[in-house]
Amino acid sequence: MTLQNKVAIITGASGGIGEAVAKELDAAGMNLVLTARSQDKLEHLASNLQHAKIVPGEITNPELPQKLVDFAIQTFGQLDVVFNNAGVMTVGPIEVVDIEAICQMVRVNVEAAYRIGYTALRHFKESGSGFLINTSSIAGLKTVPQLGAYCGTKFAIEAFTDSLRVELAGTDIRVSSIAPGTVDTGLYDKWGDQQKDFIYSGGVLQPIDIARCVRFILEQPGNVLIPRLLVVPAAEPV
Ligand SMILES: NC(=O)c1ccc[n+]([C@@H]2O[C@H](COP(=O)([O-])OP(=O)(O)OC[C@H]3O[C@@H](n4cnc5c(N)ncnc54)[C@H](OP(=O)(O)O)[C@@H]3O)[C@@H](O)[C@H]2O)c1
């Protein structure tokens, strides 16, 4: 796909991977609709990009997906790409893990991602083409002690992505996942030093590394699809 003048929605755009993807796709000449809860961060980011508008919101709000699609079309006249990326991570041993936070993670990482995905794809089916990229994780392919519930949310995203890809085979609608290993973002802000030491022990990627991979997925010729791009630090311990 040639990205110049195409239109993308990016969820989780206020920091980390989403912010880096926004910068990368902006550099490619795309028009962007950015969403997350942190309005101030979105405003700051958009003010440094060429053609970016913001729609702040809570990703679990069932009305947000359609609002984003309608906004993209009203503002830019079309919608070509949805980067379904917002996510959180709650981890911990059985005895102390915060069960309510685990359930909220499922609402953000799975329920909201399904809502965004299906809403985007219904629009793409009407318009005839489009590209959905879901942010999965290496944790969507392998489990790790104390991360089971998070891994489950990302296994769900892998299953969702693969099933949709096959359902849409032969159309001009593409579905892929990006599956990063450890990336240096706000995802680990609440982690203790010991937990961080383990997860960072194989080195970390920077958000820009993932952004380049997302652009690579999108820029493949029409007869080529990358169903999943797993990208990890060279010394990833998982
Ligand atoms: N960092 C890693 O090592 C890694 C590895 C594999 C996969 N991932 C995945 O990558 C994705 C992005 O994470 P990140 O690493 O870039 O972390 P991050 O820096 O914490 O970014 C998470 C983004 O999601 C948004 N978000 C979280 N909860 C939300 C909610 N309830 N409503 C709306 N937006 C919400 C945040 O915005 P607000 O807080 O402003 O709402 C933020 O923009 C996630 O799906 C994560 O699971 C990350």
PDB file of C-alpha atoms in Angstrom, residues 51-190:
ATOM      1  CA  HIS A  51      -2.243  16.018   9.639  1.00  0.00           C
ATOM      2  CA  ALA A  52      -3.390  14.554  12.946  1.00  0.00           C
ATOM      3  CA  LYS A  53      -6.679  15.053  14.777  1.00  0.00           C
ATOM      4  CA  ILE A  54      -7.544  13.724  18.208  1.00  0.00           C
ATOM      5  CA  VAL A  55     -10.606  12.019  19.660  1.00  0.00           C
ATOM      6  CA  PRO A  56      -9.865  11.485  23.375  1.00  0.00           C
ATOM      7  CA  GLY A  57     -11.820   8.676  24.976  1.00  0.00           C
ATOM      8  CA  GLU A  58     -12.058   5.610  27.151  1.00  0.00           C
ATOM      9  CA  ILE A  59     -11.406   2.613  24.905  1.00  0.00           C
ATOM     10  CA  THR A  60     -13.965   0.417  26.721  1.00  0.00           C
ATOM     11  CA  ASN A  61     -16.761   2.874  25.913  1.00  0.00           C
ATOM     12  CA  PRO A  62     -18.905   0.873  23.442  1.00  0.00           C
ATOM     13  CA  GLU A  63     -19.674   4.053  21.483  1.00  0.00           C
ATOM     14  CA  LEU A  64     -16.046   4.999  20.863  1.00  0.00           C
ATOM     15  CA  PRO A  65     -15.260   2.682  17.898  1.00  0.00           C
ATOM     16  CA  GLN A  66     -18.070   3.996  15.678  1.00  0.00           C
ATOM     17  CA  LYS A  67     -17.313   7.548  16.796  1.00  0.00           C
ATOM     18  CA  LEU A  68     -13.709   7.106  15.630  1.00  0.00           C
ATOM     19  CA  VAL A  69     -14.724   5.683  12.252  1.00  0.00           C
ATOM     20  CA  ASP A  70     -17.331   8.422  11.675  1.00  0.00           C
ATOM     21  CA  PHE A  71     -14.840  11.111  12.704  1.00  0.00           C
ATOM     22  CA  ALA A  72     -12.174   9.809  10.299  1.00  0.00           C
ATOM     23  CA  ILE A  73     -14.599   9.817   7.386  1.00  0.00           C
ATOM     24  CA  GLN A  74     -16.107  13.216   8.219  1.00  0.00           C
ATOM     25  CA  THR A  75     -12.669  14.770   8.719  1.00  0.00           C
ATOM     26  CA  PHE A  76     -10.585  13.102   6.030  1.00  0.00           C
ATOM     27  CA  GLY A  77     -13.199  11.567   3.697  1.00  0.00           C
ATOM     28  CA  GLN A  78     -12.020   7.956   4.037  1.00  0.00           C
ATOM     29  CA  LEU A  79     -10.507   5.352   6.362  1.00  0.00           C
ATOM     30  CA  ASP A  80      -7.788   2.974   5.224  1.00  0.00           C
ATOM     31  CA  VAL A  81      -5.943   1.674   8.295  1.00  0.00           C
ATOM     32  CA  VAL A  82      -6.829   0.929  11.919  1.00  0.00           C
ATOM     33  CA  PHE A  83      -3.990   0.254  14.354  1.00  0.00           C
ATOM     34  CA  ASN A  84      -5.781  -1.521  17.219  1.00  0.00           C
ATOM     35  CA  ASN A  85      -3.170  -1.015  19.886  1.00  0.00           C
ATOM     36  CA  ALA A  86      -4.456   0.296  23.251  1.00  0.00           C
ATOM     37  CA  GLY A  87      -3.561  -2.075  26.049  1.00  0.00           C
ATOM     38  CA  VAL A  88      -2.617  -2.504  29.686  1.00  0.00           C
ATOM     39  CA  MET A  89      -0.737  -5.154  31.639  1.00  0.00           C
ATOM     40  CA  THR A  90      -1.568  -6.452  35.111  1.00  0.00           C
ATOM     41  CA  VAL A  91       0.637  -9.240  36.429  1.00  0.00           C
ATOM     42  CA  GLY A  92       1.535 -10.897  39.718  1.00  0.00           C
ATOM     43  CA  PRO A  93       1.561 -14.069  41.777  1.00  0.00           C
ATOM     44  CA  ILE A  94      -1.705 -15.846  42.576  1.00  0.00           C
ATOM     45  CA  GLU A  95      -1.795 -14.727  46.214  1.00  0.00           C
ATOM     46  CA  VAL A  96      -1.680 -11.002  45.586  1.00  0.00           C
ATOM     47  CA  VAL A  97      -2.616 -10.271  42.001  1.00  0.00           C
ATOM     48  CA  ASP A  98      -5.349  -7.623  41.777  1.00  0.00           C
ATOM     49  CA  ILE A  99      -8.324  -9.567  40.373  1.00  0.00           C
ATOM     50  CA  GLU A 100     -10.336  -6.428  39.592  1.00  0.00           C
ATOM     51  CA  ALA A 101      -7.398  -4.984  37.648  1.00  0.00           C
ATOM     52  CA  ILE A 102      -7.095  -8.309  35.803  1.00  0.00           C
ATOM     53  CA  CYS A 103     -10.747  -8.078  34.740  1.00  0.00           C
ATOM     54  CA  GLN A 104     -10.318  -4.457  33.648  1.00  0.00           C
ATOM     55  CA  MET A 105      -7.307  -5.584  31.568  1.00  0.00           C
ATOM     56  CA  VAL A 106      -9.550  -8.124  29.830  1.00  0.00           C
ATOM     57  CA  ARG A 107     -12.051  -5.350  29.059  1.00  0.00           C
ATOM     58  CA  VAL A 108      -9.317  -3.134  27.552  1.00  0.00           C
ATOM     59  CA  ASN A 109      -7.119  -5.720  25.809  1.00  0.00           C
ATOM     60  CA  VAL A 110      -9.823  -8.052  24.541  1.00  0.00           C
ATOM     61  CA  GLU A 111     -13.359  -6.633  24.660  1.00  0.00           C
ATOM     62  CA  ALA A 112     -12.396  -3.163  23.426  1.00  0.00           C
ATOM     63  CA  ALA A 113     -10.029  -4.600  20.803  1.00  0.00           C
ATOM     64  CA  TYR A 114     -12.854  -6.790  19.463  1.00  0.00           C
ATOM     65  CA  ARG A 115     -15.201  -3.785  19.304  1.00  0.00           C
ATOM     66  CA  ILE A 116     -12.613  -1.702  17.453  1.00  0.00           C
ATOM     67  CA  GLY A 117     -11.760  -4.596  15.127  1.00  0.00           C
ATOM     68  CA  TYR A 118     -15.300  -5.514  14.134  1.00  0.00           C
ATOM     69  CA  THR A 119     -16.361  -1.873  13.731  1.00  0.00           C
ATOM     70  CA  ALA A 120     -13.369  -1.147  11.492  1.00  0.00           C
ATOM     71  CA  LEU A 121     -13.931  -4.277   9.416  1.00  0.00           C
ATOM     72  CA  ARG A 122     -17.634  -3.533   8.882  1.00  0.00           C
ATOM     73  CA  HIS A 123     -16.588  -0.184   7.451  1.00  0.00           C
ATOM     74  CA  PHE A 124     -13.872  -1.803   5.320  1.00  0.00           C
ATOM     75  CA  LYS A 125     -16.416  -4.308   3.956  1.00  0.00           C
ATOM     76  CA  GLU A 126     -18.656  -1.406   2.935  1.00  0.00           C
ATOM     77  CA  SER A 127     -15.824   0.575   1.358  1.00  0.00           C
ATOM     78  CA  GLY A 128     -14.213  -2.519  -0.191  1.00  0.00           C
ATOM     79  CA  SER A 129     -10.725  -2.274   1.284  1.00  0.00           C
ATOM     80  CA  GLY A 130      -8.741  -1.538   4.419  1.00  0.00           C
ATOM     81  CA  PHE A 131      -6.026  -2.766   6.773  1.00  0.00           C
ATOM     82  CA  LEU A 132      -6.467  -3.741  10.433  1.00  0.00           C
ATOM     83  CA  ILE A 133      -3.327  -4.283  12.500  1.00  0.00           C
ATOM     84  CA  ASN A 134      -3.821  -5.627  16.029  1.00  0.00           C
ATOM     85  CA  THR A 135      -1.120  -5.274  18.661  1.00  0.00           C
ATOM     86  CA  SER A 136      -0.478  -8.699  20.124  1.00  0.00           C
ATOM     87  CA  SER A 137       2.725  -9.691  21.926  1.00  0.00           C
ATOM     88  CA  ILE A 138       5.258 -12.467  22.283  1.00  0.00           C
ATOM     89  CA  ALA A 139       2.961 -13.137  25.260  1.00  0.00           C
ATOM     90  CA  GLY A 140       0.311 -14.020  22.676  1.00  0.00           C
ATOM     91  CA  LEU A 141       2.452 -16.971  21.602  1.00  0.00           C
ATOM     92  CA  LYS A 142       4.106 -18.154  24.824  1.00  0.00           C
ATOM     93  CA  THR A 143       3.114 -18.089  28.475  1.00  0.00           C
ATOM     94  CA  VAL A 144       5.206 -16.882  31.401  1.00  0.00           C
ATOM     95  CA  PRO A 145       4.590 -17.499  35.130  1.00  0.00           C
ATOM     96  CA  GLN A 146       2.604 -14.648  36.744  1.00  0.00           C
ATOM     97  CA  LEU A 147       1.639 -13.235  33.330  1.00  0.00           C
ATOM     98  CA  GLY A 148      -1.045 -15.818  32.556  1.00  0.00           C
ATOM     99  CA  ALA A 149      -4.033 -13.484  32.381  1.00  0.00           C
ATOM    100  CA  TYR A 150      -2.133 -10.967  30.214  1.00  0.00           C
ATOM    101  CA  CYS A 151      -0.916 -13.797  27.954  1.00  0.00           C
ATOM    102  CA  GLY A 152      -4.528 -14.918  27.644  1.00  0.00           C
ATOM    103  CA  THR A 153      -5.584 -11.502  26.385  1.00  0.00           C
ATOM    104  CA  LYS A 154      -2.886 -11.593  23.720  1.00  0.00           C
ATOM    105  CA  PHE A 155      -3.573 -15.238  22.747  1.00  0.00           C
ATOM    106  CA  ALA A 156      -7.117 -13.975  22.175  1.00  0.00           C
ATOM    107  CA  ILE A 157      -5.821 -11.246  19.870  1.00  0.00           C
ATOM    108  CA  GLU A 158      -3.764 -13.785  17.905  1.00  0.00           C
ATOM    109  CA  ALA A 159      -6.818 -16.055  17.474  1.00  0.00           C
ATOM    110  CA  PHE A 160      -9.011 -13.089  16.488  1.00  0.00           C
ATOM    111  CA  THR A 161      -6.440 -11.885  13.938  1.00  0.00           C
ATOM    112  CA  ASP A 162      -5.862 -15.278  12.352  1.00  0.00           C
ATOM    113  CA  SER A 163      -9.554 -16.109  12.043  1.00  0.00           C
ATOM    114  CA  LEU A 164     -10.353 -12.714  10.513  1.00  0.00           C
ATOM    115  CA  ARG A 165      -7.481 -13.029   8.042  1.00  0.00           C
ATOM    116  CA  VAL A 166      -8.845 -16.320   6.745  1.00  0.00           C
ATOM    117  CA  GLU A 167     -12.452 -15.042   6.730  1.00  0.00           C
ATOM    118  CA  LEU A 168     -11.311 -12.120   4.565  1.00  0.00           C
ATOM    119  CA  ALA A 169      -8.954 -14.058   2.275  1.00  0.00           C
ATOM    120  CA  GLY A 170      -9.520 -13.122  -1.355  1.00  0.00           C
ATOM    121  CA  THR A 171     -10.823  -9.635  -0.524  1.00  0.00           C
ATOM    122  CA  ASP A 172      -8.938  -6.342  -0.437  1.00  0.00           C
ATOM    123  CA  ILE A 173      -9.195  -6.252   3.350  1.00  0.00           C
ATOM    124  CA  ARG A 174      -6.052  -7.231   5.253  1.00  0.00           C
ATOM    125  CA  VAL A 175      -5.628  -8.219   8.902  1.00  0.00           C
ATOM    126  CA  SER A 176      -2.251  -8.617  10.620  1.00  0.00           C
ATOM    127  CA  SER A 177      -0.808  -8.671  14.094  1.00  0.00           C
ATOM    128  CA  ILE A 178       2.371  -7.140  15.398  1.00  0.00           C
ATOM    129  CA  ALA A 179       3.799  -9.206  18.258  1.00  0.00           C
ATOM    130  CA  PRO A 180       6.529  -7.322  20.122  1.00  0.00           C
ATOM    131  CA  GLY A 181       8.856  -8.634  22.776  1.00  0.00           C
ATOM    132  CA  THR A 182       9.913  -6.205  25.491  1.00  0.00           C
ATOM    133  CA  VAL A 183       9.592  -2.570  24.442  1.00  0.00           C
ATOM    134  CA  ASP A 184      10.622   0.327  26.665  1.00  0.00           C
ATOM    135  CA  THR A 185       7.245   2.002  27.281  1.00  0.00           C
ATOM    136  CA  GLY A 186       4.907   3.054  30.071  1.00  0.00           C
ATOM    137  CA  LEU A 187       3.480  -0.486  30.191  1.00  0.00           C
ATOM    138  CA  TYR A 188       5.910  -1.388  32.981  1.00  0.00           C
ATOM    139  CA  ASP A 189       5.511   1.803  35.029  1.00  0.00           C
ATOM    140  CA  LYS A 190       3.869  -0.006  37.954  1.00  0.00           C
TER     141      LYS A 190
END
